[in-house]
Short mmCIF file of C-alpha atoms in Angstrom, two decimals:
data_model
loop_
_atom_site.label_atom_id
_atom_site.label_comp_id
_atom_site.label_asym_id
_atom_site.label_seq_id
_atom_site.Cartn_x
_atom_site.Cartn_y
_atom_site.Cartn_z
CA UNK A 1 99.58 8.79 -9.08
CA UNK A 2 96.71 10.61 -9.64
CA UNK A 3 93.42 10.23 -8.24
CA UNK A 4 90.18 12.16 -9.83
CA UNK A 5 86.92 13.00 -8.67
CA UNK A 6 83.72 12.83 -10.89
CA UNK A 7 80.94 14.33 -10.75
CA UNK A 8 77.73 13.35 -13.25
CA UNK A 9 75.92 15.92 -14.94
CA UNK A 10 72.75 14.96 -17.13
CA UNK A 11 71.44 16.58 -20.01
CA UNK A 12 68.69 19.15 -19.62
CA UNK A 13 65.97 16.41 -21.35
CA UNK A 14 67.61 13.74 -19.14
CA UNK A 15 67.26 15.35 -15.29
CA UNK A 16 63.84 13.50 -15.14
CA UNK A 17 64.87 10.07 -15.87
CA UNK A 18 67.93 10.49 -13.51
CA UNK A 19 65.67 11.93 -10.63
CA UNK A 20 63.60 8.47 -11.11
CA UNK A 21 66.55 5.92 -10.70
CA UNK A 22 68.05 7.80 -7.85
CA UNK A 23 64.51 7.72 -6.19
CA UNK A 24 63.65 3.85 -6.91
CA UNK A 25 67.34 2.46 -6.42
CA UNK A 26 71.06 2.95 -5.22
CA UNK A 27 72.73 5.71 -6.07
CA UNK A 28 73.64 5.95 -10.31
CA UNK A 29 77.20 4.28 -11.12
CA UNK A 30 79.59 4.03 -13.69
CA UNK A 31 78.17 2.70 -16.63
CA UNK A 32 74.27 2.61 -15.80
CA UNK A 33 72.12 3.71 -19.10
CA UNK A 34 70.58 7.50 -19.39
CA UNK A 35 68.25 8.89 -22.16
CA UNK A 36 69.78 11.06 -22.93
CA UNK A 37 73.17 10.05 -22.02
CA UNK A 38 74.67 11.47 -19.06
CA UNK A 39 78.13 13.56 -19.20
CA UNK A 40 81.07 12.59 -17.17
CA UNK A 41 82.65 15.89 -16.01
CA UNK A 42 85.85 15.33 -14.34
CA UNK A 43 85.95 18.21 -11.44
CA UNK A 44 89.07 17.96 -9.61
CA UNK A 45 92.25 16.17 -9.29
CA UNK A 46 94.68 15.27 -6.52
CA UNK A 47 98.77 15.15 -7.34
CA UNK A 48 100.92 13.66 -5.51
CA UNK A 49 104.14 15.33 -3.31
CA UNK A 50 107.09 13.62 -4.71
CA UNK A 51 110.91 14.17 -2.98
CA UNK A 52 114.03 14.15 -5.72
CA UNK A 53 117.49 15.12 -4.80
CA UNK A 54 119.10 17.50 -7.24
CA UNK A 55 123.22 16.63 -7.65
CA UNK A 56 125.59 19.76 -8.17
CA UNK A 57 128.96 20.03 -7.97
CA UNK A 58 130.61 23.13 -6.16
CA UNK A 59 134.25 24.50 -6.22
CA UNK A 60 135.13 25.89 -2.98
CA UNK A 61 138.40 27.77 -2.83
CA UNK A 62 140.94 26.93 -0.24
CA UNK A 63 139.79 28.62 2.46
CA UNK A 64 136.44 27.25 2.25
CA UNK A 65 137.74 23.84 1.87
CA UNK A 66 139.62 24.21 5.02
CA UNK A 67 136.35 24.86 6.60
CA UNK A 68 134.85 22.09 4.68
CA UNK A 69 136.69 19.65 6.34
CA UNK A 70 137.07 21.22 9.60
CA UNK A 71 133.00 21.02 9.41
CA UNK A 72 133.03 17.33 8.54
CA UNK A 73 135.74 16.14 11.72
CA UNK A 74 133.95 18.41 14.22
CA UNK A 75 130.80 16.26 12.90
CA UNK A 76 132.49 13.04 12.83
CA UNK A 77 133.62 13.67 16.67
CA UNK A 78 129.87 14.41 17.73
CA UNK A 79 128.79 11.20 15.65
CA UNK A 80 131.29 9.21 17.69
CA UNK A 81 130.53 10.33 21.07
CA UNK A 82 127.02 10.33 20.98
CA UNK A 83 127.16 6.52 19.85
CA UNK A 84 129.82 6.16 22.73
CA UNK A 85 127.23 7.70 24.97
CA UNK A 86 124.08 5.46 23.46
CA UNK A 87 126.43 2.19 23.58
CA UNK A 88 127.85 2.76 27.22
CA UNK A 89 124.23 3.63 28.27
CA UNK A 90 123.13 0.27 27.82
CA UNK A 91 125.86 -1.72 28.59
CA UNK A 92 126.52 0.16 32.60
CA UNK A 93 122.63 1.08 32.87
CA UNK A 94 120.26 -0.90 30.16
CA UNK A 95 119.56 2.66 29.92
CA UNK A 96 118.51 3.66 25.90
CA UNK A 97 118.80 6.91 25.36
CA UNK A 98 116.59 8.59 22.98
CA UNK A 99 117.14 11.79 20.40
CA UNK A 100 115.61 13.99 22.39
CA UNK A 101 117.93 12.88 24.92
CA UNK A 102 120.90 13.41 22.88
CA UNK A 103 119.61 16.94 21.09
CA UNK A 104 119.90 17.98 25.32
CA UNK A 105 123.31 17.17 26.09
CA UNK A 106 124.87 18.32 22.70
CA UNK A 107 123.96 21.74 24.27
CA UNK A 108 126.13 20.46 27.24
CA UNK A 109 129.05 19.91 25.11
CA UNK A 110 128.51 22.92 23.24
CA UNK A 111 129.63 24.85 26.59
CA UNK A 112 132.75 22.33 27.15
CA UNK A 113 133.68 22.38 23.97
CA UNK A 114 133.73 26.01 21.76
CA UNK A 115 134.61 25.23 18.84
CA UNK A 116 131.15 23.24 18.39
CA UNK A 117 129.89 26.32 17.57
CA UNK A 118 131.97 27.30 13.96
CA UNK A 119 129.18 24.68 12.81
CA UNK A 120 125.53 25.36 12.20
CA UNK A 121 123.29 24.32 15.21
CA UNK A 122 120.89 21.96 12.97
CA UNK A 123 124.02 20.30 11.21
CA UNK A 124 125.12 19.04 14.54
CA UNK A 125 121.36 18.01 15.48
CA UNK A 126 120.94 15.98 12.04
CA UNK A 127 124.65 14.19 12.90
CA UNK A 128 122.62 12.74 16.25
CA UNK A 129 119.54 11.81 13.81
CA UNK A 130 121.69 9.49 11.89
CA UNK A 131 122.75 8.06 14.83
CA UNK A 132 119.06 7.53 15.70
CA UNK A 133 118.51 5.96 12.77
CA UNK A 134 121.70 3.39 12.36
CA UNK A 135 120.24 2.29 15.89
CA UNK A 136 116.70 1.42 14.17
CA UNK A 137 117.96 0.22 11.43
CA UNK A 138 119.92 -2.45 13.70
CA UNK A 139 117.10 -3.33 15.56
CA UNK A 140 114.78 -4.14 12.60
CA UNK A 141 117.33 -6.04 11.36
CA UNK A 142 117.70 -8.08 14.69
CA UNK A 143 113.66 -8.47 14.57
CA UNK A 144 113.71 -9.46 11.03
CA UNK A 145 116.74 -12.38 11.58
CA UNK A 146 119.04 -10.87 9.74
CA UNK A 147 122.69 -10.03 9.85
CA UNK A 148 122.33 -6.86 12.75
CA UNK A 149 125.34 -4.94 11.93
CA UNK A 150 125.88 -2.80 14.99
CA UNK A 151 126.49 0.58 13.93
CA UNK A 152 129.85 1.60 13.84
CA UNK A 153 132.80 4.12 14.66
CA UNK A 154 133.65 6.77 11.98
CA UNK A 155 137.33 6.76 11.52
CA UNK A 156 139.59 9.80 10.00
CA UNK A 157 138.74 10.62 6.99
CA UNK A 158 135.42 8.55 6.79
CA UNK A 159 132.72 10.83 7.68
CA UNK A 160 132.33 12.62 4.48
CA UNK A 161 128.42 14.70 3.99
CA UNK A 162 126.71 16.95 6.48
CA UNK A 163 123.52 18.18 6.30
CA UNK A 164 121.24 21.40 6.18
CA UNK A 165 117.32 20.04 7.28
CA UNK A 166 115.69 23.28 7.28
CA UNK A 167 117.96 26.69 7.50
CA UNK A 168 121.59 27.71 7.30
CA UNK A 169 122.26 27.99 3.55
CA UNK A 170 120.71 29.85 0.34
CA UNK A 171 121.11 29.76 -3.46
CA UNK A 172 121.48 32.69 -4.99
CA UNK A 173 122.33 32.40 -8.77
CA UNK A 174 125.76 31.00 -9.02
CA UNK A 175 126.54 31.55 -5.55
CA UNK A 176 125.52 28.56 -2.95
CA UNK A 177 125.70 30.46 1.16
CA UNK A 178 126.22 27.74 4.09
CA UNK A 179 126.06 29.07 7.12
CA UNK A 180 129.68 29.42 8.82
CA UNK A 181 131.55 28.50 6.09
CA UNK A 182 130.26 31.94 3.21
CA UNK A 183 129.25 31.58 -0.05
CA UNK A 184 130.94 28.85 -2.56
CA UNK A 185 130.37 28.62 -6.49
CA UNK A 186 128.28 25.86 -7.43
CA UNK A 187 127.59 24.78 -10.99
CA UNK A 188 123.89 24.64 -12.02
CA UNK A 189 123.50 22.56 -14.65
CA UNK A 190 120.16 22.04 -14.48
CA UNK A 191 117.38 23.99 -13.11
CA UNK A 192 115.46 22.96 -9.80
CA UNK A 193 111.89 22.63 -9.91
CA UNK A 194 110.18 22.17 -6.46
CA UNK A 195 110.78 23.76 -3.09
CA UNK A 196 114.00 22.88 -1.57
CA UNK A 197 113.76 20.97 1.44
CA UNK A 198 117.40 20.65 2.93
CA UNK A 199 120.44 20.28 1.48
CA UNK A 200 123.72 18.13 2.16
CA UNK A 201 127.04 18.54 1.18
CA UNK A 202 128.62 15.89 -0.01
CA UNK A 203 132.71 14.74 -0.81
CA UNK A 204 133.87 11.89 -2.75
CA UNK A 205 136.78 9.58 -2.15
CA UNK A 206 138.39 12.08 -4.84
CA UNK A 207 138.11 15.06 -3.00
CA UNK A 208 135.42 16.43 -5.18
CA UNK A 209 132.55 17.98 -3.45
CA UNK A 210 129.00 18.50 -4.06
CA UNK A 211 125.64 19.99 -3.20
CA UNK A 212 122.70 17.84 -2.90
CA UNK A 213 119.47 19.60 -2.99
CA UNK A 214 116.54 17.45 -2.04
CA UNK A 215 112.97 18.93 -3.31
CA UNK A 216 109.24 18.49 -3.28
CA UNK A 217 106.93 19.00 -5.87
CA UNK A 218 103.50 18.02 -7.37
CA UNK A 219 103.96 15.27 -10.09
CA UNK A 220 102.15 15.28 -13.18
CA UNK A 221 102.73 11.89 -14.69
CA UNK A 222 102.01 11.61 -18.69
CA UNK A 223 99.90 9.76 -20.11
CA UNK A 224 100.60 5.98 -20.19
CA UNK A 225 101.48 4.78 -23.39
CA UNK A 226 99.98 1.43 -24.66
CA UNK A 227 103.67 -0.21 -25.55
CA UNK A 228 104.31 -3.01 -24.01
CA UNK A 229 108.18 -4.87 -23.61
CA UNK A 230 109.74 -7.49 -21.88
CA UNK A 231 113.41 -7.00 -20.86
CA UNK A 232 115.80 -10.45 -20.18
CA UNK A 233 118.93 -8.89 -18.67
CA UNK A 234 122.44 -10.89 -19.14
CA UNK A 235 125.89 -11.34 -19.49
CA UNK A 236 126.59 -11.58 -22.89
CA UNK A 237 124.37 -8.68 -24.03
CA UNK A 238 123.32 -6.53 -21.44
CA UNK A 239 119.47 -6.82 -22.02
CA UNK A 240 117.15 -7.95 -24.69
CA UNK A 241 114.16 -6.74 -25.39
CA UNK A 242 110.83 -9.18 -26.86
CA UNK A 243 111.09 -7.51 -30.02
CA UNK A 244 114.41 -8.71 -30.65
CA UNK A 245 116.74 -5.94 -29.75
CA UNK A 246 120.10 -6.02 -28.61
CA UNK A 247 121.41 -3.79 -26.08
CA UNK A 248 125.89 -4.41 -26.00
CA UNK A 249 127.25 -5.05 -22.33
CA UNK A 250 129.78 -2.43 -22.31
CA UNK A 251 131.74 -4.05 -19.31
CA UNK A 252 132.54 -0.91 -17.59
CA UNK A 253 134.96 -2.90 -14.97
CA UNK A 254 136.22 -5.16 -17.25
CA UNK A 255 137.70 -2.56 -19.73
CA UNK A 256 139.77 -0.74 -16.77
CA UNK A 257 140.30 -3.81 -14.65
CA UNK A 258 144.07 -3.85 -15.90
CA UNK A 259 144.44 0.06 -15.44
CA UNK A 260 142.69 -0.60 -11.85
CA UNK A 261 145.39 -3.43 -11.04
CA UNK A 262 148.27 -1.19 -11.71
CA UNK A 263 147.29 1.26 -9.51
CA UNK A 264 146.26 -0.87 -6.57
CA UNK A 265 149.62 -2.32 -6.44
CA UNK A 266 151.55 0.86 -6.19
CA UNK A 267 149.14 1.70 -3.44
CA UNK A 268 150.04 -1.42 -1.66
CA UNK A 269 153.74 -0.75 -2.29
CA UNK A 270 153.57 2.72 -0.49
CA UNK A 271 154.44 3.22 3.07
CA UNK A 272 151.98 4.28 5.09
CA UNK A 273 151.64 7.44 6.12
CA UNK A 274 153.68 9.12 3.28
CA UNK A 275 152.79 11.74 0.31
CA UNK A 276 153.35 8.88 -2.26
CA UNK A 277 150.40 6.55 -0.72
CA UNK A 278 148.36 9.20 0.01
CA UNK A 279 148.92 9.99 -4.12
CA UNK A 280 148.51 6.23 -5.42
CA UNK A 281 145.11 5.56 -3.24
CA UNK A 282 143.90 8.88 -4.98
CA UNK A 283 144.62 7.31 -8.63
CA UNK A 284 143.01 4.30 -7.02
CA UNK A 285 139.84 6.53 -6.05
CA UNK A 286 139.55 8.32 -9.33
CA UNK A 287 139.76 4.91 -11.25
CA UNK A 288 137.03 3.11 -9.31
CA UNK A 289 135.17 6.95 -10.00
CA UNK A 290 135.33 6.93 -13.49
CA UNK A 291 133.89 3.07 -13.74
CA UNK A 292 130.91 3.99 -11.64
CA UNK A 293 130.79 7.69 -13.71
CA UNK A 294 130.22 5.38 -16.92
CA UNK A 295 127.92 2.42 -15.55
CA UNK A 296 125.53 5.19 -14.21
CA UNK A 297 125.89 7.53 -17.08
CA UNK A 298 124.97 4.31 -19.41
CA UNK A 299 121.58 3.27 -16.85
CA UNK A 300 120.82 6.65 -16.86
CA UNK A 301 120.51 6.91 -20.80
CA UNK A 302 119.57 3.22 -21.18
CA UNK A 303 116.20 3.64 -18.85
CA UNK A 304 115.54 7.38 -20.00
CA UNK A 305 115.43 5.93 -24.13
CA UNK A 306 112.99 2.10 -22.47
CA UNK A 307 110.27 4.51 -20.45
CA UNK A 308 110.01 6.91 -23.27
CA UNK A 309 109.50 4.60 -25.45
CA UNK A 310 107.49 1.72 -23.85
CA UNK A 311 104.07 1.79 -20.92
CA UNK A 312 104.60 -1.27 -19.70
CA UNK A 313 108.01 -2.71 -18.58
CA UNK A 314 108.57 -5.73 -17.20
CA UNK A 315 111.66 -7.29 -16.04
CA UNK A 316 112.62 -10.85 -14.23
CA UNK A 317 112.44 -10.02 -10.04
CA UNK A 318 115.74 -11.66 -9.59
CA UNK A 319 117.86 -12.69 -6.50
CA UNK A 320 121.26 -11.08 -7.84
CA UNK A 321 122.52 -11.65 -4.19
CA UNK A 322 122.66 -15.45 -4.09
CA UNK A 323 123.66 -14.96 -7.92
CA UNK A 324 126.82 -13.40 -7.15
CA UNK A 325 127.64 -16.70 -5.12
CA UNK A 326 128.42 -18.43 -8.47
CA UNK A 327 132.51 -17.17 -8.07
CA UNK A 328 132.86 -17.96 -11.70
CA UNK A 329 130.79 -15.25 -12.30
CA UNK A 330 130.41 -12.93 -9.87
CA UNK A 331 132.41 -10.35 -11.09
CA UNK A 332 130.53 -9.70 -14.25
CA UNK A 333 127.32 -10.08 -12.23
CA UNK A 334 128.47 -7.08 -10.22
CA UNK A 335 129.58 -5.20 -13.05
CA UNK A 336 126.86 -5.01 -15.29
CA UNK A 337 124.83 -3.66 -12.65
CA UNK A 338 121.27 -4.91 -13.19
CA UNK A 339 119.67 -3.82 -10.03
CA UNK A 340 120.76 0.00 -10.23
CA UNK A 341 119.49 -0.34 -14.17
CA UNK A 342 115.97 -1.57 -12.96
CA UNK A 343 115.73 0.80 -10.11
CA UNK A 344 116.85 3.66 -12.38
CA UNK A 345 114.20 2.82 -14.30
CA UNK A 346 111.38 2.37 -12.24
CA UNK A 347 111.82 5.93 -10.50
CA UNK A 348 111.97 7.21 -14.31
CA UNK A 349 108.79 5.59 -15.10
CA UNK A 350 107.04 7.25 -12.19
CA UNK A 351 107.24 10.96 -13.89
CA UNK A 352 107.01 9.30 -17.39
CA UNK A 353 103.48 7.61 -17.31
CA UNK A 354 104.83 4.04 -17.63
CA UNK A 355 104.98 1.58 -15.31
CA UNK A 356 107.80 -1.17 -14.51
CA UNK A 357 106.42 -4.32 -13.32
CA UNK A 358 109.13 -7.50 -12.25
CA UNK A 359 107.79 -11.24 -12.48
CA UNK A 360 108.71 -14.25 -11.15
CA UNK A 361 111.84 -15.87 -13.20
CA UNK A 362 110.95 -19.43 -12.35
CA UNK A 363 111.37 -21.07 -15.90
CA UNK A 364 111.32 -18.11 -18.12
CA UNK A 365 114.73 -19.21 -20.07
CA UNK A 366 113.26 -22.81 -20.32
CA UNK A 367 109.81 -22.38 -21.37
CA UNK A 368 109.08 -21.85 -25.22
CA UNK A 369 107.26 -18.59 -26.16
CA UNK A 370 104.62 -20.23 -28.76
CA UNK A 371 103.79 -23.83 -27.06
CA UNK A 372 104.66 -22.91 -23.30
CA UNK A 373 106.04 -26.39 -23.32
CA UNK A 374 109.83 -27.15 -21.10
CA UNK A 375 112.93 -26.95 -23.16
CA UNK A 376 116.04 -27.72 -20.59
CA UNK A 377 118.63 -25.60 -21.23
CA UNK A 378 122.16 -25.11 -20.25
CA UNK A 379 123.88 -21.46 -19.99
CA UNK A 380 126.06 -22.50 -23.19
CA UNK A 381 122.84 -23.36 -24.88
CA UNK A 382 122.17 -19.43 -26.99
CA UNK A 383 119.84 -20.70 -29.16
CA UNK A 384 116.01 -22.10 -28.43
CA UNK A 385 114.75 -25.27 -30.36
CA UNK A 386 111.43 -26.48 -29.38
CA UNK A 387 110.96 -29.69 -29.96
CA UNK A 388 107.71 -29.74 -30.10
CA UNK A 389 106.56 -26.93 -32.48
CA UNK A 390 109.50 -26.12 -34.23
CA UNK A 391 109.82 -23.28 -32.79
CA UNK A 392 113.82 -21.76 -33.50
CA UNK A 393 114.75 -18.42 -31.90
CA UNK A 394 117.93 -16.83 -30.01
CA UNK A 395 117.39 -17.71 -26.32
CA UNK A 396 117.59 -14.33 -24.88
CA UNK A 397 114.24 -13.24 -26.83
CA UNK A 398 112.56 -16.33 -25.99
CA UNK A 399 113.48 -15.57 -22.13
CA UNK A 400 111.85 -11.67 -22.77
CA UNK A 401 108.90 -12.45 -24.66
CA UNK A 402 107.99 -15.41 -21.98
CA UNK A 403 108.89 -12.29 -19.39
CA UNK A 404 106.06 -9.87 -21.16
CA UNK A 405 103.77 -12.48 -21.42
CA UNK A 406 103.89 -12.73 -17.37
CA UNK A 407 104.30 -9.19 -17.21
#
């Protein structure tokens, strides 16, 4: 968002009749009348500090993957005892124990326990932060009524990022330093623009690990374009737009959902324990991968092509939670993915000078585009027939031209 500051200069002839209004009455706004007319002479302008999180992936060689992972259990063992200590605190002593508090006895263990120290100092103190912050999180959940969800203990094998906040690592071309663990390749596929802030390293349930690079930097938002669209998301077809178009629901999880099967019942054939189970839950992990590669890969593309195109945006604010409740179609509600597509593209719109607005959906499938009278419906029903002016159109563009109208 930007935010200007104006200053109004009059014309050499004009300075006299300026002088007079400012002397008789309030100061001269926007709009008031000058003979001559007075110029508008914008004089400064104020940007705003935007964070984004840069994605690469890095190859470390064995070695460094030993120390990878070595990194992430000595992490996952200061994560669980510092909840430990937090939880027993307030059971024995309604005693809570703060960061601070926690920051000062990690030094403790530090001396009991050497091996804390083949890990960067600040990596350890951000593991106690996210402890910090699972505890708010459960307590403004308990203030707000909701389901609490006290935080939990991270078991082998599921503590899986770590995290630089200020020092400890350094990019130099292709060559990515962390501190106590050397200098690992790292694919740059894309150059970073802003100052780095920290940086967290991150590995997937495939064993695939990655540098995440999160960055500040003045945004300069275009221009907003006049365009204007209304977007009815579905089941059928993915989304259609107010001007008619069509975009195909790919069904991502549908078209592997046999491949995904197979694999998830070897898995549950294996022994536990064994080479072989350890194998099938990996072809289990790299299926479920490659479904969420595609779904994001196809938001990505599908949101980059609607801001570039279109100002204005506006989609139905939907409830997909109590959605998903319908079991006869929950699945497809969950794989075509609607919320990541919307927030996708409302982050996109932010550097792209448009704007995404979401409106109520109260009646927006029912109500006819031309007379605004009721038309009841039923989800078999594809095709709109008002009754009362005639008016005959496919259902789905009925649904996103009542949805710009809103908008």
């Amino acid at each position: 968002i930007l935010t200007y500051r104006y200053t109004l200069i009059p014309l050499e002839s004009g300075l006299s009749d300026l002088r007079r209004k400012q002397a008789e009455g309030p100061p001269l706004q926007w709009g008031d009348e000058c003979r001559p007319p007075v110029i508008l002479l914008r004089i400064g302008a104020y940007k705003t500090i935007v964070r984004k999180t840069y994605q690469y992936r890095i190859y470390p060689s064995k070695s460094q993957t030993t120390l990878l992972e070595r990194t992430l259990e000595i992490c996952r063992w200061i994560y669980n005892d510092t909840l430990a200590l937090r939880k027993s605190a307030w059971e024995q002593e309604q005693h809570s124990i703060s960061l601070y508090e926690t920051n000062k006895i990690l030094t403790q263990w530090k001396k009991e326990r050497p091996d804390l120290n083949r890990v960067h100092s600040q990596v350890l103190q951000n593991v106690q932060m996210r402890v910090d912050l699972a505890f708010k999180a459960f307590f403004r959940r308990v203030k707000a009524g909701e389901n609490p969800g006290y935080p939990r203990f991270k078991g082998k094998g599921r503590y899986d990022s770590f995290t630089y906040p200020q020092s400890g690592f350094k990019l130099d071309g292709d060559r990515l330093h962390l501190s106590k663990i050397g200098d690992v390749r790292v694919v740059l596929h894309r150059p970073i623009e802003g100052t780095i802030k920290t940086l967290t390293i991150r590995r997937s349930a495939t064993e695939k690990w990655y540098a995440c690079f999160s960055v500040e930097y003045e945004s300069s938002p275009a221009l907003q374009k006049e365009t204007i669209v209304g977007i009815d998301v579905g089941l059928e077809s993915f989304a259609t737009l107010s001007n008619g178009e069509k975009i195909e629901n790919s069904r991502f999880f549908r078209t592997d959902e046999k491949a995904l099967a197979k694999a998830q019942r070897k898995l549950s054939k294996a022994e536990k324990g064994t080479p072989e189970r350890k194998k099938a839950r990996k072809i289990v992990a790299h299926t479920h991968e490659r479904i969420a590669n595609r779904r994001l890969n196809f938001a990505h593309q599908t949101s980059r092509r609607m801001v570039d195109q279109y100002g204005t945006i506006v989609f139905e604010d939907l409830n997909i939670k109590n959605m998903q409740k319908n079991h006869c179609l929950a699945k497809s509600i969950a794989d075509v993915a609607w919320n990541q597509f919307i927030t996708i593209t409302e982050n996109k719109a932010e550097e792209a000078g448009s704007r995404v607005i979401r409106v109520n959906p109260r009646n927006t499938s029912q109500m006819c585009s031309r007379c605004g009278m009721i038309v009841a419906k039923t989800l078999s029903d594809r095709v709109h027939t008002c009754p009362h002016c005639g008016l005959v159109m496919d259902r789905d563009q009925n649904a996103a031209i009542n949805i710009m109208r809103l908008g």
